[in-house]
Amino acid sequence: MIRRYPTGTLLLLIAGINLLRAGPACAALGGDAASVLADGVASKGAVNAVIRQQYDIEEFTADTGVQVREYLNRDGVVFAVSWTGPVLPDLKRLLGAHFAAYTEGLAALNHPGVQRSVRVASSALVVESGGHLRAYAGRAYVPALMPAGVSPAELR
């Protein structure tokens, strides 16, 4: 017996199967635009888009109350993420493959546990995070992926 599904239903079915097979998607630094939507769905929030001249911003609020902004260059690659909220976000998820470089940078700091703000910077990755109970903010970016003419000050 052959069943016919409307095209939209078939596409949703295929997308659902692919999401289950691939595991949780994450629009971490260096990730692609398709994974940003999956992050919004995983956090039970809606993804809002802001289009700028040199890049796009996709933002959502996680169920923890953390607002996450993911910056995508014109190639659709996430070159930066920023966050604000009452708790720290899952940095391992946001930084993706760059998380190891971040933890190595933290280990090299003199007193990382004593400081309210942390800055880990190298030519490959910059992470700035700070705040206090119920008011955290930060950003992370890969300088090599940033569009020409974009300043880190724009990443809020």
N, CA, C and O atoms as a GROMACS GRO file, in nm:
protein
  624
    1MET      N    1   0.084  -0.117   0.000
    1MET     CA    2   0.000   0.000   0.000
    1MET      C    3   0.089   0.124   0.000
    1MET      O    4   0.184   0.133   0.078
    2ILE      N    5   0.060   0.217  -0.086
    2ILE     CA    6   0.136   0.341  -0.097
    2ILE      C    7   0.057   0.453  -0.031
    2ILE      O    8  -0.060   0.474  -0.062
    3ARG      N    9   0.122   0.524   0.058
    3ARG     CA   10   0.058   0.639   0.123
    3ARG      C   11   0.114   0.766   0.064
    3ARG      O   12   0.235   0.775   0.039
    4ARG      N   13   0.032   0.860   0.042
    4ARG     CA   14   0.075   0.990  -0.009
    4ARG      C   15   0.060   1.093   0.103
    4ARG      O   16  -0.044   1.104   0.167
    5TYR      N   17   0.167   1.167   0.123
    5TYR     CA   18   0.168   1.272   0.223
    5TYR      C   19   0.180   1.406   0.152
    5TYR      O   20   0.247   1.416   0.049
    6PRO      N   21   0.118   1.509   0.206
    6PRO     CA   22   0.143   1.643   0.150
    6PRO      C   23   0.293   1.673   0.160
    6PRO      O   24   0.360   1.627   0.252
    7THR      N   25   0.344   1.750   0.067
    7THR     CA   26   0.487   1.780   0.061
    7THR      C   27   0.539   1.833   0.194
    7THR      O   28   0.646   1.791   0.239
    8GLY      N   29   0.467   1.924   0.256
    8GLY     CA   30   0.510   1.982   0.385
    8GLY      C   31   0.523   1.876   0.492
    8GLY      O   32   0.619   1.876   0.569
    9THR      N   33   0.426   1.784   0.498
    9THR     CA   34   0.431   1.678   0.598
    9THR      C   35   0.552   1.588   0.574
    9THR      O   36   0.622   1.550   0.668
   10LEU      N   37   0.577   1.556   0.448
   10LEU     CA   38   0.692   1.472   0.416
   10LEU      C   39   0.823   1.539   0.455
   10LEU      O   40   0.912   1.474   0.510
   11LEU      N   41   0.834   1.667   0.427
   11LEU     CA   42   0.957   1.739   0.465
   11LEU      C   43   0.975   1.744   0.616
   11LEU      O   44   1.086   1.726   0.666
   12LEU      N   45   0.865   1.767   0.690
   12LEU     CA   46   0.875   1.767   0.836
   12LEU      C   47   0.914   1.629   0.889
   12LEU      O   48   0.994   1.618   0.982
   13LEU      N   49   0.859   1.525   0.828
   13LEU     CA   50   0.894   1.389   0.869
   13LEU      C   51   1.042   1.361   0.846
   13LEU      O   52   1.110   1.307   0.933
   14ILE      N   53   1.092   1.398   0.728
   14ILE     CA   54   1.234   1.377   0.696
   14ILE      C   55   1.322   1.457   0.791
   14ILE      O   56   1.422   1.406   0.841
   15ALA      N   57   1.285   1.584   0.815
   15ALA     CA   58   1.365   1.668   0.906
   15ALA      C   59   1.365   1.610   1.046
   15ALA      O   60   1.469   1.609   1.112
   16GLY      N   61   1.251   1.561   1.092
   16GLY     CA   62   1.244   1.501   1.225
   16GLY      C   63   1.331   1.378   1.237
   16GLY      O   64   1.399   1.360   1.338
   17ILE      N   65   1.328   1.293   1.135
   17ILE     CA   66   1.412   1.174   1.136
   17ILE      C   67   1.559   1.212   1.136
   17ILE      O   68   1.639   1.153   1.208
   18ASN      N   69   1.596   1.311   1.055
   18ASN     CA   70   1.736   1.354   1.049
   18ASN      C   71   1.781   1.413   1.182
   18ASN      O   72   1.895   1.391   1.223
   19LEU      N   73   1.694   1.488   1.251
   19LEU     CA   74   1.731   1.544   1.380
   19LEU      C   75   1.753   1.433   1.482
   19LEU      O   76   1.845   1.440   1.563
   20LEU      N   77   1.667   1.330   1.479
   20LEU     CA   78   1.683   1.219   1.573
   20LEU      C   79   1.811   1.142   1.545
   20LEU      O   80   1.882   1.103   1.638
   21ARG      N   81   1.840   1.120   1.418
   21ARG     CA   82   1.958   1.044   1.382
   21ARG      C   83   2.086   1.118   1.414
   21ARG      O   84   2.184   1.058   1.458
   22ALA      N   85   2.088   1.248   1.394
   22ALA     CA   86   2.209   1.326   1.409
   22ALA      C   87   2.238   1.364   1.553
   22ALA      O   88   2.349   1.406   1.585
   23GLY      N   89   2.141   1.351   1.641
   23GLY     CA   90   2.159   1.394   1.778
   23GLY      C   91   2.131   1.542   1.788
   23GLY      O   92   2.088   1.603   1.690
   24PRO      N   93   2.154   1.601   1.904
   24PRO     CA   94   2.122   1.741   1.920
   24PRO      C   95   2.213   1.830   1.837
   24PRO      O   96   2.336   1.820   1.846
   25ALA      N   97   2.154   1.914   1.756
   25ALA     CA   98   2.234   2.007   1.675
   25ALA      C   99   2.274   2.126   1.761
   25ALA      O  100   2.207   2.159   1.859
   26CYS      N  101   2.379   2.187   1.723
   26CYS     CA  102   2.427   2.301   1.800
   26CYS      C  103   2.493   2.400   1.708
   26CYS      O  104   2.580   2.365   1.628
   27ALA      N  105   2.450   2.523   1.719
   27ALA     CA  106   2.509   2.628   1.635
   27ALA      C  107   2.627   2.688   1.709
   27ALA      O  108   2.631   2.808   1.736
   28ALA      N  109   2.720   2.606   1.742
   28ALA     CA  110   2.840   2.651   1.810
   28ALA      C  111   2.926   2.732   1.716
   28ALA      O  112   2.900   2.737   1.595
   29LEU      N  113   3.027   2.796   1.770
   29LEU     CA  114   3.120   2.870   1.686
   29LEU      C  115   3.168   2.779   1.573
   29LEU      O  116   3.212   2.667   1.597
   30GLY      N  117   3.160   2.829   1.451
   30GLY     CA  118   3.200   2.751   1.336
   30GLY      C  119   3.088   2.666   1.279
   30GLY      O  120   3.104   2.605   1.173
   31GLY      N  121   2.972   2.660   1.348
   31GLY     CA  122   2.858   2.583   1.299
   31GLY      C  123   2.789   2.655   1.184
   31GLY      O  124   2.830   2.764   1.144
   32ASP      N  125   2.684   2.592   1.133
   32ASP     CA  126   2.614   2.652   1.019
   32ASP      C  127   2.478   2.709   1.058
   32ASP      O  128   2.431   2.691   1.170
   33ALA      N  129   2.416   2.777   0.963
   33ALA     CA  130   2.290   2.845   0.986
   33ALA      C  131   2.176   2.749   1.020
   33ALA      O  132   2.089   2.784   1.099
   34ALA      N  133   2.176   2.630   0.962
   34ALA     CA  134   2.068   2.534   0.987
   34ALA      C  135   2.064   2.492   1.133
   34ALA      O  136   1.957   2.463   1.186
   35SER      N  137   2.177   2.489   1.198
   35SER     CA  138   2.180   2.445   1.338
   35SER      C  139   2.129   2.552   1.434
   35SER      O  140   2.096   2.519   1.548
   36VAL      N  141   2.122   2.677   1.391
   36VAL     CA  142   2.070   2.784   1.478
   36VAL      C  143   1.924   2.757   1.509
   36VAL      O  144   1.882   2.771   1.624
   37LEU      N  145   1.845   2.720   1.409
   37LEU     CA  146   1.705   2.690   1.428
   37LEU      C  147   1.688   2.573   1.525
   37LEU      O  148   1.600   2.575   1.611
   38ALA      N  149   1.772   2.473   1.512
   38ALA     CA  150   1.766   2.358   1.601
   38ALA      C  151   1.795   2.399   1.745
   38ALA      O  152   1.735   2.345   1.838
   39ASP      N  153   1.886   2.495   1.766
   39ASP     CA  154   1.913   2.545   1.900
   39ASP      C  155   1.789   2.611   1.959
   39ASP      O  156   1.757   2.590   2.076
   40GLY      N  157   1.720   2.689   1.879
   40GLY     CA  158   1.598   2.755   1.927
   40GLY      C  159   1.491   2.654   1.966
   40GLY      O  160   1.424   2.670   2.067
   41VAL      N  161   1.476   2.550   1.884
   41VAL     CA  162   1.378   2.446   1.913
   41VAL      C  163   1.419   2.369   2.039
   41VAL      O  164   1.334   2.341   2.125
   42ALA      N  165   1.546   2.336   2.051
   42ALA     CA  166   1.595   2.262   2.168
   42ALA      C  167   1.577   2.342   2.296
   42ALA      O  168   1.557   2.284   2.403
   43SER      N  169   1.584   2.473   2.287
   43SER     CA  170   1.570   2.557   2.406
   43SER      C  171   1.425   2.595   2.431
   43SER      O  172   1.396   2.670   2.524
   44LYS      N  173   1.335   2.543   2.348
   44LYS     CA  174   1.191   2.570   2.359
   44LYS      C  175   1.160   2.718   2.339
   44LYS      O  176   1.067   2.771   2.399
   45GLY      N  177   1.237   2.782   2.254
   45GLY     CA  178   1.216   2.923   2.226
   45GLY      C  179   1.208   2.947   2.077
   45GLY      O  180   1.246   2.863   1.996
   46ALA      N  181   1.159   3.064   2.043
   46ALA     CA  182   1.151   3.103   1.902
   46ALA      C  183   1.280   3.173   1.862
   46ALA      O  184   1.337   3.249   1.941
   47VAL      N  185   1.324   3.149   1.741
   47VAL     CA  186   1.444   3.214   1.690
   47VAL      C  187   1.402   3.339   1.614
   47VAL      O  188   1.321   3.332   1.522
   48ASN      N  189   1.458   3.452   1.652
   48ASN     CA  190   1.433   3.579   1.584
   48ASN      C  191   1.556   3.616   1.504
   48ASN      O  192   1.669   3.598   1.551
   49ALA      N  193   1.535   3.668   1.386
   49ALA     CA  194   1.647   3.705   1.299
   49ALA      C  195   1.655   3.855   1.282
   49ALA      O  196   1.554   3.924   1.268
   50VAL      N  197   1.778   3.906   1.283
   50VAL     CA  198   1.807   4.045   1.254
   50VAL      C  199   1.911   4.044   1.142
   50VAL      O  200   2.018   3.985   1.157
   51ILE      N  201   1.880   4.110   1.032
   51ILE     CA  202   1.970   4.110   0.918
   51ILE      C  203   2.047   4.241   0.916
   51ILE      O  204   1.989   4.349   0.914
   52ARG      N  205   2.177   4.230   0.917
   52ARG     CA  206   2.265   4.346   0.908
   52ARG      C  207   2.336   4.344   0.773
   52ARG      O  208   2.324   4.247   0.698
   53GLN      N  209   2.406   4.448   0.743
   53GLN     CA  210   2.472   4.457   0.613
   53GLN      C  211   2.578   4.348   0.595
   53GLN      O  212   2.586   4.287   0.488
   54GLN      N  213   2.659   4.322   0.697
   54GLN     CA  214   2.770   4.228   0.683
   54GLN      C  215   2.747   4.092   0.748
   54GLN      O  216   2.824   3.999   0.726
   55TYR      N  217   2.642   4.081   0.829
   55TYR     CA  218   2.616   3.955   0.899
   55TYR      C  219   2.470   3.952   0.945
   55TYR      O  220   2.400   4.052   0.940
   56ASP      N  221   2.428   3.835   0.988
   56ASP     CA  222   2.294   3.816   1.044
   56ASP      C  223   2.307   3.779   1.191
   56ASP      O  224   2.407   3.722   1.234
   57ILE      N  225   2.205   3.813   1.267
   57ILE     CA  226   2.199   3.775   1.408
   57ILE      C  227   2.075   3.689   1.427
   57ILE      O  228   1.964   3.731   1.392
   58GLU      N  229   2.093   3.570   1.480
   58GLU     CA  230   1.981   3.483   1.515
   58GLU      C  231   1.981   3.477   1.667
   58GLU      O  232   2.082   3.444   1.728
   59GLU      N  233   1.867   3.509   1.728
   59GLU     CA  234   1.864   3.508   1.874
   59GLU      C  235   1.744   3.431   1.926
   59GLU      O  236   1.639   3.424   1.862
   60PHE      N  237   1.762   3.374   2.044
   60PHE     CA  238   1.655   3.302   2.112
   60PHE      C  239   1.679   3.309   2.261
   60PHE      O  240   1.790   3.338   2.306
   61THR      N  241   1.575   3.282   2.338
   61THR     CA  242   1.587   3.277   2.483
   61THR      C  243   1.568   3.132   2.525
   61THR      O  244   1.466   3.071   2.496
   62ALA      N  245   1.667   3.079   2.594
   62ALA     CA  246   1.661   2.941   2.641
   62ALA      C  247   1.563   2.930   2.757
   62ALA      O  248   1.524   3.031   2.816
   63ASP      N  249   1.523   2.809   2.790
   63ASP     CA  250   1.429   2.790   2.900
   63ASP      C  251   1.489   2.827   3.034
   63ASP      O  252   1.416   2.839   3.133
   64THR      N  253   1.618   2.847   3.042
   64THR     CA  254   1.685   2.893   3.165
   64THR      C  255   1.677   3.045   3.180
   64THR      O  256   1.715   3.099   3.284
   65GLY      N  257   1.628   3.114   3.077
   65GLY     CA  258   1.620   3.260   3.079
   65GLY      C  259   1.738   3.328   3.014
   65GLY      O  260   1.743   3.451   3.009
   66VAL      N  261   1.833   3.251   2.965
   66VAL     CA  262   1.951   3.308   2.901
   66VAL      C  263   1.916   3.344   2.756
   66VAL      O  264   1.868   3.260   2.680
   67GLN      N  265   1.942   3.469   2.720
   67GLN     CA  266   1.923   3.512   2.582
   67GLN      C  267   2.055   3.491   2.508
   67GLN      O  268   2.159   3.541   2.549
   68VAL      N  269   2.049   3.416   2.398
   68VAL     CA  270   2.167   3.383   2.319
   68VAL      C  271   2.154   3.446   2.182
   68VAL      O  272   2.048   3.439   2.119
   69ARG      N  273   2.262   3.509   2.137
   69ARG     CA  274   2.268   3.566   2.002
   69ARG      C  275   2.381   3.497   1.927
   69ARG      O  276   2.493   3.489   1.975
   70GLU      N  277   2.349   3.448   1.809
   70GLU     CA  278   2.449   3.380   1.726
   70GLU      C  279   2.467   3.463   1.599
   70GLU      O  280   2.370   3.492   1.530
   71TYR      N  281   2.589   3.500   1.570
   71TYR     CA  282   2.622   3.588   1.458
   71TYR      C  283   2.673   3.504   1.342
   71TYR      O  284   2.767   3.426   1.358
   72LEU      N  285   2.610   3.520   1.227
   72LEU     CA  286   2.646   3.441   1.110
   72LEU      C  287   2.701   3.531   1.000
   72LEU      O  288   2.642   3.634   0.968
   73ASN      N  289   2.814   3.491   0.945
   73ASN     CA  290   2.870   3.568   0.833
   73ASN      C  291   2.793   3.535   0.706
   73ASN      O  292   2.701   3.453   0.710
   74ARG      N  293   2.826   3.596   0.596
   74ARG     CA  294   2.752   3.577   0.471
   74ARG      C  295   2.766   3.435   0.413
   74ARG      O  296   2.690   3.397   0.324
   75ASP      N  297   2.861   3.358   0.464
   75ASP     CA  298   2.874   3.218   0.422
   75ASP      C  299   2.785   3.127   0.507
   75ASP      O  300   2.781   3.006   0.484
   76GLY      N  301   2.712   3.185   0.604
   76GLY     CA  302   2.624   3.107   0.690
   76GLY      C  303   2.695   3.037   0.802
   76GLY      O  304   2.643   2.940   0.858
   77VAL      N  305   2.815   3.083   0.838
   77VAL     CA  306   2.894   3.022   0.945
   77VAL      C  307   2.885   3.110   1.071
   77VAL      O  308   2.897   3.232   1.063
   78VAL      N  309   2.864   3.048   1.187
   78VAL     CA  310   2.858   3.120   1.313
   78VAL      C  311   2.999   3.166   1.350
   78VAL      O  312   3.086   3.084   1.379
   79PHE      N  313   3.021   3.298   1.349
   79PHE     CA  314   3.153   3.350   1.382
   79PHE      C  315   3.159   3.405   1.524
   79PHE      O  316   3.268   3.430   1.576
   80ALA      N  317   3.043   3.423   1.588
   80ALA     CA  318   3.042   3.474   1.725
   80ALA      C  319   2.912   3.434   1.793
   80ALA      O  320   2.810   3.410   1.728
   81VAL      N  321   2.916   3.428   1.925
   81VAL     CA  322   2.797   3.409   2.008
   81VAL      C  323   2.808   3.505   2.125
   81VAL      O  324   2.917   3.537   2.172
   82SER      N  325   2.694   3.551   2.173
   82SER     CA  326   2.692   3.632   2.294
   82SER      C  327   2.573   3.590   2.378
   82SER      O  328   2.479   3.528   2.328
   83TRP      N  329   2.578   3.622   2.507
   83TRP     CA  330   2.472   3.578   2.596
   83TRP      C  331   2.453   3.677   2.710
   83TRP      O  332   2.546   3.748   2.749
   84THR      N  333   2.331   3.682   2.762
   84THR     CA  334   2.297   3.755   2.884
   84THR      C  335   2.189   3.674   2.954
   84THR      O  336   2.104   3.613   2.890
   85GLY      N  337   2.193   3.674   3.086
   85GLY     CA  338   2.089   3.603   3.157
   85GLY      C  339   2.121   3.576   3.302
   85GLY      O  340   2.226   3.615   3.352
   86PRO      N  341   2.028   3.510   3.370
   86PRO     CA  342   2.042   3.486   3.514
   86PRO      C  343   2.140   3.375   3.550
   86PRO      O  344   2.181   3.364   3.666
   87VAL      N  345   2.178   3.293   3.453
   87VAL     CA  346   2.275   3.186   3.475
   87VAL      C  347   2.372   3.184   3.357
   87VAL      O  348   2.346   3.243   3.253
   88LEU      N  349   2.484   3.118   3.376
   88LEU     CA  350   2.577   3.101   3.265
   88LEU      C  351   2.520   3.000   3.166
   88LEU      O  352   2.460   2.901   3.208
   89PRO      N  353   2.539   3.022   3.038
   89PRO     CA  354   2.493   2.923   2.940
   89PRO      C  355   2.586   2.802   2.938
   89PRO      O  356   2.691   2.801   3.002
   90ASP      N  357   2.546   2.702   2.864
   90ASP     CA  358   2.630   2.584   2.845
   90ASP      C  359   2.740   2.621   2.745
   90ASP      O  360   2.722   2.612   2.624
   91LEU      N  361   2.854   2.664   2.798
   91LEU     CA  362   2.963   2.710   2.711
   91LEU      C  363   3.019   2.598   2.624
   91LEU      O  364   3.067   2.623   2.513
   92LYS      N  365   3.014   2.476   2.673
   92LYS     CA  366   3.061   2.364   2.591
   92LYS      C  367   2.978   2.355   2.464
   92LYS      O  368   3.030   2.329   2.356
   93ARG      N  369   2.850   2.376   2.477
   93ARG     CA  370   2.760   2.372   2.360
   93ARG      C  371   2.782   2.492   2.270
   93ARG      O  372   2.787   2.478   2.148
   94LEU      N  373   2.795   2.612   2.328
   94LEU     CA  374   2.810   2.733   2.249
   94LEU      C  375   2.946   2.741   2.179
   94LEU      O  376   2.955   2.789   2.066
   95LEU      N  377   3.049   2.696   2.245
   95LEU     CA  378   3.184   2.706   2.187
   95LEU      C  379   3.217   2.588   2.096
   95LEU      O  380   3.306   2.599   2.012
   96GLY      N  381   3.149   2.477   2.112
   96GLY     CA  382   3.170   2.361   2.026
   96GLY      C  383   3.315   2.315   2.026
   96GLY      O  384   3.373   2.291   2.132
   97ALA      N  385   3.373   2.303   1.910
   97ALA     CA  386   3.511   2.254   1.895
   97ALA      C  387   3.612   2.348   1.959
   97ALA      O  388   3.726   2.308   1.984
   98HIS      N  389   3.573   2.472   1.987
   98HIS     CA  390   3.665   2.568   2.048
   98HIS      C  391   3.665   2.560   2.201
   98HIS      O  392   3.742   2.632   2.266
   99PHE      N  393   3.582   2.474   2.258
   99PHE     CA  394   3.574   2.465   2.404
   99PHE      C  395   3.707   2.421   2.465
   99PHE      O  396   3.745   2.470   2.571
  100ALA      N  397   3.778   2.331   2.401
  100ALA     CA  398   3.907   2.284   2.454
  100ALA      C  399   4.006   2.399   2.462
  100ALA      O  400   4.080   2.410   2.560
  101ALA      N  401   4.009   2.485   2.360
  101ALA     CA  402   4.099   2.601   2.364
  101ALA      C  403   4.061   2.696   2.477
  101ALA      O  404   4.147   2.755   2.541
  102TYR      N  405   3.931   2.709   2.502
  102TYR     CA  406   3.883   2.794   2.611
  102TYR      C  407   3.928   2.739   2.746
  102TYR      O  408   3.978   2.814   2.830
  103THR      N  409   3.911   2.609   2.769
  103THR     CA  410   3.950   2.551   2.896
  103THR      C  411   4.102   2.557   2.918
  103THR      O  412   4.149   2.575   3.030
  104GLU      N  413   4.178   2.542   2.809
  104GLU     CA  414   4.324   2.557   2.820
  104GLU      C  415   4.360   2.700   2.858
  104GLU      O  416   4.450   2.722   2.940
  105GLY      N  417   4.291   2.795   2.798
  105GLY     CA  418   4.314   2.936   2.832
  105GLY      C  419   4.277   2.967   2.976
  105GLY      O  420   4.346   3.044   3.042
  106LEU      N  421   4.169   2.908   3.026
  106LEU     CA  422   4.130   2.926   3.165
  106LEU      C  423   4.236   2.870   3.260
  106LEU      O  424   4.269   2.931   3.361
  107ALA      N  425   4.287   2.753   3.225
  107ALA     CA  426   4.388   2.690   3.310
  107ALA      C  427   4.515   2.774   3.318
  107ALA      O  428   4.587   2.768   3.417
  108ALA      N  429   4.542   2.852   3.214
  108ALA     CA  430   4.663   2.934   3.212
  108ALA      C  431   4.649   3.064   3.294
  108ALA      O  432   4.749   3.129   3.324
  109LEU      N  433   4.525   3.100   3.331
  109LEU     CA  434   4.505   3.221   3.412
  109LEU      C  435   4.559   3.199   3.553
  109LEU      O  436   4.560   3.086   3.603
  110ASN      N  437   4.604   3.307   3.617
  110ASN     CA  438   4.660   3.297   3.751
  110ASN      C  439   4.559   3.252   3.855
  110ASN      O  440   4.585   3.157   3.930
  111HIS      N  441   4.444   3.318   3.861
  111HIS     CA  442   4.342   3.286   3.960
  111HIS      C  443   4.204   3.291   3.895
  111HIS      O  444   4.126   3.382   3.923
  112PRO      N  445   4.172   3.195   3.808
  112PRO     CA  446   4.047   3.204   3.734
  112PRO      C  447   3.922   3.197   3.821
  112PRO      O  448   3.819   3.254   3.785
  113GLY      N  449   3.928   3.128   3.936
  113GLY     CA  450   3.810   3.115   4.020
  113GLY      C  451   3.780   3.237   4.104
  113GLY      O  452   3.669   3.250   4.155
  114VAL      N  453   3.875   3.327   4.119
  114VAL     CA  454   3.859   3.443   4.205
  114VAL      C  455   3.799   3.561   4.129
  114VAL      O  456   3.738   3.649   4.189
  115GLN      N  457   3.817   3.564   4.000
  115GLN     CA  458   3.775   3.678   3.920
  115GLN      C  459   3.626   3.672   3.885
  115GLN      O  460   3.572   3.564   3.861
  116ARG      N  461   3.561   3.789   3.883
  116ARG     CA  462   3.422   3.796   3.842
  116ARG      C  463   3.411   3.798   3.690
  116ARG      O  464   3.308   3.759   3.635
  117SER      N  465   3.514   3.842   3.624
  117SER     CA  466   3.513   3.840   3.478
  117SER      C  467   3.638   3.770   3.429
  117SER      O  468   3.744   3.774   3.491
  118VAL      N  469   3.622   3.705   3.316
  118VAL     CA  470   3.731   3.627   3.259
  118VAL      C  471   3.745   3.665   3.113
  118VAL      O  472   3.647   3.683   3.041
  119ARG      N  473   3.869   3.677   3.070
  119ARG     CA  474   3.897   3.701   2.928
  119ARG      C  475   4.006   3.604   2.885
  119ARG      O  476   4.118   3.607   2.936
  120VAL      N  477   3.970   3.520   2.791
  120VAL     CA  478   4.065   3.426   2.732
  120VAL      C  479   4.078   3.468   2.587
  120VAL      O  480   3.980   3.470   2.512
  121ALA      N  481   4.200   3.502   2.547
  121ALA     CA  482   4.220   3.552   2.411
  121ALA      C  483   4.342   3.488   2.346
  121ALA      O  484   4.449   3.477   2.407
  122SER      N  485   4.323   3.448   2.223
  122SER     CA  486   4.432   3.399   2.140
  122SER      C  487   4.401   3.443   1.996
  122SER      O  488   4.298   3.505   1.972
  123SER      N  489   4.487   3.410   1.905
  123SER     CA  490   4.461   3.448   1.766
  123SER      C  491   4.344   3.367   1.708
  123SER      O  492   4.284   3.409   1.609
  124ALA      N  493   4.312   3.253   1.769
  124ALA     CA  494   4.206   3.167   1.718
  124ALA      C  495   4.072   3.185   1.787
  124ALA      O  496   3.968   3.151   1.730
  125LEU      N  497   4.071   3.239   1.909
  125LEU     CA  498   3.947   3.246   1.987
  125LEU      C  499   3.957   3.356   2.092
  125LEU      O  500   4.061   3.375   2.154
  126VAL      N  501   3.847   3.429   2.110
  126VAL     CA  502   3.836   3.526   2.218
  126VAL      C  503   3.706   3.497   2.292
  126VAL      O  504   3.599   3.489   2.231
  127VAL      N  505   3.715   3.480   2.425
  127VAL     CA  506   3.597   3.459   2.509
  127VAL      C  507   3.605   3.558   2.624
  127VAL      O  508   3.706   3.566   2.694
  128GLU      N  509   3.498   3.634   2.642
  128GLU     CA  510   3.487   3.730   2.752
  128GLU      C  511   3.357   3.699   2.826
  128GLU      O  512   3.249   3.698   2.765
  129SER      N  513   3.367   3.675   2.955
  129SER     CA  514   3.249   3.639   3.033
  129SER      C  515   3.260   3.702   3.170
  129SER      O  516   3.367   3.709   3.229
  130GLY      N  517   3.146   3.749   3.220
  130GLY     CA  518   3.148   3.809   3.352
  130GLY      C  519   3.009   3.823   3.407
  130GLY      O  520   2.910   3.786   3.344
  131GLY      N  521   3.004   3.878   3.528
  131GLY     CA  522   2.876   3.901   3.592
  131GLY      C  523   2.875   3.850   3.733
  131GLY      O  524   2.979   3.820   3.792
  132HIS      N  525   2.757   3.840   3.785
  132HIS     CA  526   2.736   3.790   3.920
  132HIS      C  527   2.602   3.718   3.923
  132HIS      O  528   2.531   3.714   3.822
  133LEU      N  529   2.567   3.662   4.037
  133LEU     CA  530   2.445   3.585   4.052
  133LEU      C  531   2.326   3.654   3.987
  133LEU      O  532   2.295   3.769   4.021
  134ARG      N  533   2.261   3.587   3.895
  134ARG     CA  534   2.141   3.631   3.823
  134ARG      C  535   2.165   3.743   3.722
  134ARG      O  536   2.070   3.803   3.673
  135ALA      N  537   2.290   3.770   3.690
  135ALA     CA  538   2.321   3.873   3.590
  135ALA      C  539   2.455   3.842   3.522
  135ALA      O  540   2.558   3.901   3.556
  136TYR      N  541   2.451   3.750   3.428
  136TYR     CA  542   2.572   3.711   3.357
  136TYR      C  543   2.565   3.760   3.212
  136TYR      O  544   2.457   3.772   3.154
  137ALA      N  545   2.680   3.788   3.156
  137ALA     CA  546   2.688   3.829   3.016
  137ALA      C  547   2.824   3.789   2.961
  137ALA      O  548   2.920   3.774   3.036
  138GLY      N  549   2.830   3.772   2.832
  138GLY     CA  550   2.957   3.739   2.770
  138GLY      C  551   2.945   3.727   2.621
  138GLY      O  552   2.837   3.738   2.562
  139ARG      N  553   3.059   3.704   2.561
  139ARG     CA  554   3.065   3.683   2.417
  139ARG      C  555   3.188   3.600   2.384
  139ARG      O  556   3.285   3.596   2.459
  140ALA      N  557   3.180   3.535   2.270
  140ALA     CA  558   3.293   3.457   2.219
  140ALA      C  559   3.293   3.473   2.068
  140ALA      O  560   3.188   3.475   2.005
  141TYR      N  561   3.412   3.484   2.011
  141TYR     CA  562   3.420   3.495   1.866
  141TYR      C  563   3.551   3.439   1.814
  141TYR      O  564   3.651   3.430   1.886
  142VAL      N  565   3.546   3.403   1.687
  142VAL     CA  566   3.662   3.352   1.617
  142VAL      C  567   3.706   3.463   1.521
  142VAL      O  568   3.640   3.487   1.420
  143PRO      N  569   3.818   3.531   1.551
  143PRO     CA  570   3.860   3.644   1.467
  143PRO      C  571   3.874   3.609   1.319
  143PRO      O  572   3.842   3.693   1.234
  144ALA      N  573   3.919   3.490   1.286
  144ALA     CA  574   3.939   3.453   1.146
  144ALA      C  575   3.808   3.442   1.068
  144ALA      O  576   3.807   3.453   0.945
  145LEU      N  577   3.696   3.419   1.138
  145LEU     CA  578   3.567   3.404   1.072
  145LEU      C  579   3.487   3.534   1.064
  145LEU      O  580   3.386   3.542   0.994
  146MET      N  581   3.534   3.638   1.135
  146MET     CA  582   3.460   3.764   1.138
  146MET      C  583   3.466   3.833   1.002
  146MET      O  584   3.571   3.836   0.938
  147PRO      N  585   3.353   3.888   0.957
  147PRO     CA  586   3.353   3.963   0.832
  147PRO      C  587   3.443   4.085   0.842
  147PRO      O  588   3.458   4.144   0.949
  148ALA      N  589   3.503   4.124   0.731
  148ALA     CA  590   3.588   4.243   0.728
  148ALA      C  591   3.507   4.365   0.768
  148ALA      O  592   3.393   4.382   0.724
  149GLY      N  593   3.566   4.448   0.851
  149GLY     CA  594   3.500   4.570   0.894
  149GLY      C  595   3.411   4.557   1.015
  149GLY      O  596   3.356   4.657   1.062
  150VAL      N  597   3.395   4.435   1.068
  150VAL     CA  598   3.311   4.416   1.186
  150VAL      C  599   3.399   4.425   1.310
  150VAL      O  600   3.504   4.360   1.319
  151SER      N  601   3.356   4.506   1.405
  151SER     CA  602   3.430   4.526   1.528
  151SER      C  603   3.376   4.435   1.638
  151SER      O  604   3.255   4.412   1.643
  152PRO      N  605   3.461   4.383   1.725
  152PRO     CA  606   3.411   4.304   1.838
  152PRO      C  607   3.312   4.382   1.926
  152PRO      O  608   3.229   4.322   1.994
  153ALA      N  609   3.321   4.515   1.926
  153ALA     CA  610   3.228   4.595   2.005
  153ALA      C  611   3.084   4.580   1.958
  153ALA      O  612   2.991   4.606   2.034
  154GLU      N  613   3.064   4.538   1.834
  154GLU     CA  614   2.928   4.518   1.780
  154GLU      C  615   2.864   4.390   1.833
  154GLU      O  616   2.742   4.374   1.821
  155LEU      N  617   2.941   4.302   1.890
  155LEU     CA  618   2.893   4.171   1.934
  155LEU      C  619   2.845   4.180   2.078
  155LEU      O  620   2.922   4.157   2.172
  156ARG      N  621   2.720   4.212   2.096
  156ARG     CA  622   2.665   4.228   2.232
  156ARG      C  623   2.556   4.130   2.259
  156ARG      O  624   2.499   4.128   2.368
   0.00000   0.00000   0.00000
